[in-house]
XYZ file of C-alpha atoms in Angstrom:
417
model
C 79.368 50.045 -50.223
C 76.256 47.866 -50.266
C 73.336 48.714 -47.999
C 72.037 46.200 -45.434
C 68.639 44.626 -46.109
C 65.994 44.466 -43.380
C 63.031 42.119 -43.015
C 60.376 42.720 -40.353
C 58.055 40.077 -38.933
C 55.249 40.729 -36.453
C 53.914 43.871 -34.860
C 53.895 47.560 -35.693
C 56.422 48.200 -32.915
C 58.853 45.824 -34.630
C 58.342 47.759 -37.864
C 59.036 51.013 -36.015
C 62.221 49.586 -34.498
C 63.373 48.315 -37.888
C 63.305 51.900 -39.140
C 65.408 52.956 -36.163
C 67.846 50.086 -36.833
C 68.208 51.143 -40.468
C 69.454 54.535 -39.309
C 71.813 52.979 -36.739
C 73.236 50.497 -39.263
C 73.735 53.215 -41.867
C 75.441 55.497 -39.360
C 77.737 52.655 -38.238
C 78.637 51.751 -41.830
C 77.273 48.197 -41.756
C 77.561 46.888 -45.308
C 76.581 43.583 -46.861
C 74.187 42.187 -44.257
C 70.667 40.844 -43.984
C 68.838 41.620 -40.724
C 65.690 39.736 -39.703
C 63.596 41.349 -36.955
C 61.649 38.371 -35.597
C 58.340 37.896 -33.766
C 57.513 35.369 -31.041
C 53.810 35.989 -30.406
C 52.954 32.397 -31.409
C 54.896 29.230 -32.135
C 53.860 29.697 -35.771
C 55.553 33.114 -35.769
C 58.814 31.487 -34.624
C 58.503 28.814 -37.333
C 58.014 31.542 -39.950
C 61.097 33.360 -38.632
C 63.256 30.269 -39.192
C 61.745 29.785 -42.631
C 62.501 33.416 -43.520
C 66.111 33.105 -42.278
C 66.709 30.084 -44.527
C 65.112 31.822 -47.517
C 67.181 34.975 -47.066
C 70.389 32.970 -46.722
C 69.652 31.191 -50.030
C 68.992 34.520 -51.745
C 72.009 36.268 -50.162
C 74.740 33.616 -49.926
C 77.586 36.089 -49.358
C 75.868 38.433 -46.880
C 76.047 38.172 -43.109
C 72.716 37.092 -41.635
C 71.863 38.874 -38.372
C 68.818 37.832 -36.333
C 67.128 40.027 -33.737
C 63.632 40.676 -32.300
C 61.506 38.837 -29.767
C 62.138 35.278 -30.964
C 65.896 35.911 -30.875
C 65.628 37.483 -27.417
C 63.663 34.569 -25.946
C 65.667 31.711 -27.494
C 68.994 33.089 -28.781
C 70.953 29.838 -28.664
C 68.610 27.983 -31.011
C 68.950 30.733 -33.622
C 72.715 30.882 -33.131
C 72.812 27.124 -33.793
C 71.331 27.614 -37.285
C 73.997 27.256 -39.986
C 72.490 30.220 -41.828
C 72.976 32.683 -38.937
C 76.103 34.780 -38.348
C 74.952 36.860 -35.353
C 72.082 37.101 -32.876
C 71.368 40.386 -31.078
C 68.776 41.073 -28.384
C 65.921 43.566 -28.294
C 67.880 46.003 -26.151
C 71.141 45.543 -28.039
C 69.518 46.183 -31.425
C 68.860 49.784 -30.349
C 72.478 50.471 -29.359
C 74.851 52.301 -31.754
C 77.766 50.330 -30.241
C 76.171 47.046 -31.305
C 76.005 48.171 -34.930
C 79.567 49.494 -34.913
C 80.660 46.002 -33.863
C 78.752 44.485 -36.795
C 80.724 46.366 -39.478
C 82.577 44.003 -41.793
C 85.837 45.888 -41.126
C 85.406 45.935 -37.336
C 88.650 44.972 -35.575
C 88.061 43.247 -32.253
C 86.046 40.468 -30.712
C 82.346 40.344 -31.500
C 80.383 37.546 -29.880
C 77.994 35.638 -32.115
C 75.261 36.009 -29.470
C 74.735 39.467 -27.963
C 71.607 39.041 -25.865
C 71.412 40.277 -22.293
C 68.682 39.806 -19.676
C 65.799 41.921 -20.997
C 64.318 42.123 -17.483
C 67.317 44.190 -16.404
C 66.536 46.938 -18.931
C 64.959 49.889 -17.133
C 64.749 52.564 -19.823
C 63.311 52.935 -23.305
C 64.960 55.566 -25.439
C 62.850 57.709 -27.703
C 64.219 56.434 -31.007
C 63.638 59.405 -33.258
C 62.664 58.319 -36.754
C 60.926 60.306 -39.450
C 57.890 58.043 -39.708
C 57.335 55.064 -41.964
C 54.656 53.328 -44.010
C 53.202 56.320 -45.834
C 53.911 60.032 -46.030
C 50.601 60.671 -44.287
C 50.994 58.790 -41.006
C 53.894 58.522 -38.547
C 54.315 56.162 -35.598
C 55.870 57.154 -32.298
C 56.992 54.557 -29.771
C 56.104 55.825 -26.294
C 56.372 52.579 -24.311
C 57.967 49.145 -24.404
C 57.655 45.931 -22.395
C 54.871 44.641 -20.153
C 54.503 44.085 -16.396
C 51.567 41.695 -16.772
C 51.848 37.949 -17.193
C 48.873 36.695 -19.182
C 49.103 32.924 -19.269
C 49.078 32.692 -23.091
C 51.701 35.372 -23.727
C 55.477 35.043 -24.164
C 56.044 38.685 -25.136
C 57.196 40.018 -21.705
C 60.147 37.612 -21.969
C 61.040 39.161 -25.318
C 60.345 42.778 -24.418
C 61.034 42.951 -20.671
C 59.146 44.963 -18.074
C 57.254 48.123 -18.937
C 59.348 51.226 -19.669
C 58.049 54.625 -20.756
C 59.468 57.348 -22.978
C 59.243 60.684 -21.085
C 56.430 62.982 -22.203
C 58.785 65.804 -23.177
C 60.674 63.518 -25.579
C 57.391 62.366 -27.131
C 56.092 65.928 -27.554
C 59.358 67.088 -29.174
C 59.283 64.207 -31.625
C 55.662 64.855 -32.601
C 56.423 68.545 -33.143
C 59.225 67.511 -35.496
C 56.968 65.101 -37.391
C 54.278 67.773 -37.790
C 56.917 70.156 -39.193
C 57.828 67.446 -41.716
C 54.229 67.409 -42.904
C 52.710 64.357 -41.211
C 48.999 64.867 -40.627
C 48.517 61.894 -38.322
C 50.623 60.442 -35.503
C 49.983 57.030 -33.949
C 51.179 56.264 -30.417
C 52.543 52.714 -30.174
C 53.803 50.399 -27.460
C 53.557 46.861 -26.136
C 51.191 47.793 -23.288
C 50.278 51.385 -24.063
C 47.963 52.006 -21.095
C 50.827 51.244 -18.679
C 52.668 54.330 -19.977
C 53.940 56.539 -17.156
C 53.925 54.018 -14.295
C 57.745 54.133 -14.154
C 58.061 57.907 -14.603
C 58.238 60.556 -11.843
C 54.747 61.351 -10.580
C 53.348 58.245 -12.341
C 51.402 60.071 -15.077
C 48.825 58.114 -17.099
C 48.293 57.665 -20.828
C 45.461 60.226 -20.755
C 47.878 62.799 -19.333
C 50.249 62.163 -22.238
C 47.441 62.441 -24.797
C 46.196 65.748 -23.332
C 49.726 67.127 -23.191
C 50.397 66.212 -26.843
C 47.151 67.859 -27.974
C 47.827 70.957 -25.883
C 51.470 71.451 -26.921
C 51.491 70.366 -30.575
C 49.520 71.181 -33.702
C 49.199 67.556 -34.816
C 45.969 67.409 -36.871
C 45.153 63.788 -35.971
C 46.374 61.749 -32.988
C 45.632 58.037 -32.906
C 46.139 55.414 -30.208
C 47.188 52.035 -31.564
C 45.910 49.591 -28.919
C 44.819 49.779 -25.297
C 43.872 47.590 -22.366
C 40.434 49.032 -21.632
C 40.552 48.208 -17.900
C 43.465 50.677 -17.580
C 41.758 53.584 -19.349
C 42.170 56.595 -17.039
C 40.004 59.644 -16.404
C 41.978 61.972 -18.689
C 41.900 59.466 -21.535
C 38.116 59.325 -21.285
C 38.038 63.139 -21.116
C 40.135 63.305 -24.302
C 37.767 60.885 -26.044
C 34.853 63.102 -25.069
C 36.306 66.544 -25.788
C 39.220 66.340 -28.219
C 38.191 66.052 -31.884
C 41.854 65.624 -32.889
C 41.970 62.315 -30.966
C 40.712 59.808 -33.509
C 37.465 57.932 -32.664
C 38.890 54.438 -33.064
C 40.301 52.200 -30.331
C 41.743 48.730 -30.695
C 41.029 46.800 -27.504
C 42.980 43.920 -25.995
C 39.925 41.864 -24.964
C 41.088 38.289 -25.775
C 37.872 36.563 -24.689
C 34.234 37.073 -23.711
C 33.849 34.524 -20.910
C 34.751 35.314 -17.294
C 36.165 31.881 -16.449
C 38.438 31.843 -19.500
C 39.506 35.439 -18.813
C 40.542 34.354 -15.297
C 42.445 31.381 -16.694
C 44.160 33.753 -19.115
C 45.051 35.907 -16.067
C 43.442 38.941 -17.648
C 42.541 41.833 -15.334
C 39.046 42.503 -16.661
C 35.777 40.593 -16.822
C 33.176 40.519 -19.566
C 31.031 43.247 -17.993
C 34.075 45.537 -17.667
C 34.601 45.401 -21.429
C 30.925 46.079 -22.152
C 30.818 48.925 -19.643
C 33.922 50.560 -21.181
C 32.617 50.429 -24.755
C 29.206 51.742 -23.694
C 30.819 54.676 -21.866
C 33.157 55.455 -24.781
C 30.218 55.410 -27.220
C 28.240 57.680 -24.899
C 31.145 60.152 -24.850
C 31.916 59.826 -28.576
C 28.965 58.391 -30.533
C 30.967 57.979 -33.751
C 33.712 55.836 -32.152
C 34.537 52.381 -33.557
C 36.318 49.503 -31.849
C 38.698 46.830 -32.974
C 39.613 43.927 -30.719
C 41.960 40.972 -30.296
C 40.091 37.733 -29.529
C 41.584 34.263 -29.048
C 39.601 31.197 -30.143
C 40.171 27.789 -28.578
C 42.048 28.623 -25.373
C 42.548 25.432 -23.281
C 39.329 24.324 -21.484
C 37.155 26.542 -23.749
C 33.738 24.918 -24.159
C 31.134 25.799 -26.769
C 29.308 27.856 -24.108
C 32.520 29.768 -23.296
C 33.089 30.409 -26.998
C 29.512 31.640 -27.481
C 30.279 34.376 -24.941
C 33.152 35.560 -27.155
C 30.864 35.462 -30.175
C 28.241 37.541 -28.344
C 30.912 40.054 -27.336
C 31.072 41.271 -30.949
C 27.495 42.523 -30.587
C 27.610 43.451 -26.895
C 30.703 45.660 -27.327
C 29.771 46.904 -30.822
C 33.092 45.626 -32.187
C 33.862 46.308 -35.839
C 37.438 45.305 -36.648
C 38.414 41.894 -35.252
C 41.888 40.383 -35.009
C 41.107 36.698 -34.432
C 43.861 34.421 -33.141
C 43.379 30.646 -33.201
C 45.048 29.526 -29.960
C 48.363 27.737 -30.383
C 50.317 26.361 -27.443
C 53.440 28.448 -26.792
C 56.255 26.644 -24.908
C 57.368 28.692 -21.900
C 53.879 30.026 -21.103
C 51.673 28.794 -18.225
C 48.808 28.104 -20.655
C 50.939 25.479 -22.405
C 50.691 23.386 -19.205
C 46.897 23.602 -18.915
C 45.260 20.244 -19.680
C 42.016 19.848 -21.681
C 43.348 21.337 -24.889
C 40.712 22.131 -27.526
C 40.834 20.006 -30.681
C 42.651 21.793 -33.524
C 39.765 21.354 -35.954
C 37.368 22.894 -33.435
C 39.766 25.817 -32.893
C 39.859 26.547 -36.634
C 36.058 26.294 -36.863
C 35.550 28.680 -33.936
C 38.079 31.153 -35.343
C 36.201 31.057 -38.662
C 32.893 31.787 -36.900
C 34.455 34.762 -35.110
C 35.814 36.100 -38.390
C 32.367 35.713 -39.974
C 30.868 37.728 -37.102
C 33.550 40.350 -37.704
C 32.727 40.478 -41.415
C 29.042 41.022 -40.599
C 29.995 43.845 -38.212
C 32.184 45.499 -40.859
C 29.399 45.352 -43.459
C 26.961 46.870 -40.987
C 29.425 49.682 -40.264
C 30.003 50.333 -43.975
C 26.281 50.383 -44.751
C 25.734 52.994 -42.032
C 28.230 55.342 -43.706
C 26.256 55.814 -46.951
C 25.721 59.537 -47.531
C 27.908 60.495 -44.559
C 30.635 63.101 -45.051
C 34.056 62.120 -43.656
C 37.460 63.699 -43.326
C 39.765 61.232 -45.092
C 43.543 61.034 -44.651
C 45.009 60.018 -48.019
C 47.520 57.153 -47.867
C 47.729 56.886 -51.667
C 46.188 58.952 -54.489
C 43.166 56.642 -54.638
C 42.918 55.381 -51.024
C 42.584 56.956 -47.601
C 41.109 56.325 -44.156
C 38.335 57.973 -42.210
C 38.834 59.080 -38.628
C 37.370 55.683 -37.613
C 40.177 53.996 -39.614
C 37.837 52.744 -42.340
C 39.463 52.467 -45.770
C 37.967 54.637 -48.516
C 38.514 54.241 -52.262
C 38.443 57.665 -53.923
C 37.027 57.966 -57.449
C 39.091 61.123 -58.036
C 42.860 61.115 -57.260
C 43.904 63.164 -54.236
C 47.223 64.398 -52.867
C 48.933 61.751 -50.745
C 49.121 62.885 -47.115
C 46.289 65.400 -47.456
C 43.129 65.362 -45.342
C 40.173 65.731 -47.703
C 36.446 66.028 -47.078
C 34.465 63.372 -48.942
C 30.890 62.085 -48.986
C 30.440 58.309 -49.072
C 28.562 57.095 -52.146
C 28.929 53.315 -51.858
C 31.062 50.412 -50.742
C 33.248 47.759 -52.317
C 34.255 44.727 -50.258
C 35.481 46.068 -46.917
C 36.080 49.591 -48.237
C 33.901 52.631 -48.602
C 33.727 54.500 -51.925
C 33.686 58.291 -52.196
């Protein structure tokens, strides 16, 4: 029997869930099918999803085309109306074994073309146990899904639902299993990671989970994928300060550097909060590096507002930038805000932010010359430092191993050792 093909668009969590779906589809005996796990973070992401669906249908004329993910969850009927699509399943349904049993080609019974329920009614997130993906060195563990916040630019809560947490015991057991399989690094992932625990008994915080993982498992390296710095709790800061196995790299959901724009985005922090957090984290862990998401060209953004975002790169000592040119997303409050920024200006501002990010990366790389790092090998000739900086190795190393290496130079945005 043929094996279903999967295509993933969007975030790391989608990629994680695709791996879980592969196991569910295989167990259910789903045969000749193409599954597209879509993203809805921007209108461009939705356009790309439709483009990918049409391409995959052309390349697989006899397969069933099944669409899932955030774009399918938010607007299932429009995907169901595409001639290329045979079935649309929601973000909750895609994690159900029963859904995949109903998608077998020999299934006898009624299967609706659209299987998408109200995501806001979902109250639990199962710990989908997969054996890691990407490389043999690093595994990802989903500990949280959904988001309770309603930033004015963001459609994702309508695709993911409200925040749900995987219980700590389930997370610890999974990490123990991954360590036994030889993974030297585990990354905690979620939609709004710092909200972990709010729906669990006793309302533990993300820092409690991190400390528990480090206390109860032998994982050599624990990494946090992305956090909202305003929600960083006392135990998380304690772990940053005292736990060498917690990697000194945090990706921050900052979005902007101007207080007025942050308020219009309905963010919960101000500029000074972000600066204060990064200063405190650097005081506790001097070798820490920061990545950040920043949006350029949000409605009403003036040049002065934008300059505050540009200055944030220096003020927060940011190194790795994810720059998003703002695009209006139907269904979000921001789409209704007047005084849109001209598209050419948005592109120009995004380019200036990226240039600032490139300067920051080069400064970081230059500071590593002669420094000895512990490098996790993702391939025989490439690994990453604890700060997540890529390193090209002149001598091949065992994939998955953690090796000690002294930096001798740099090439592009990589170090050389």
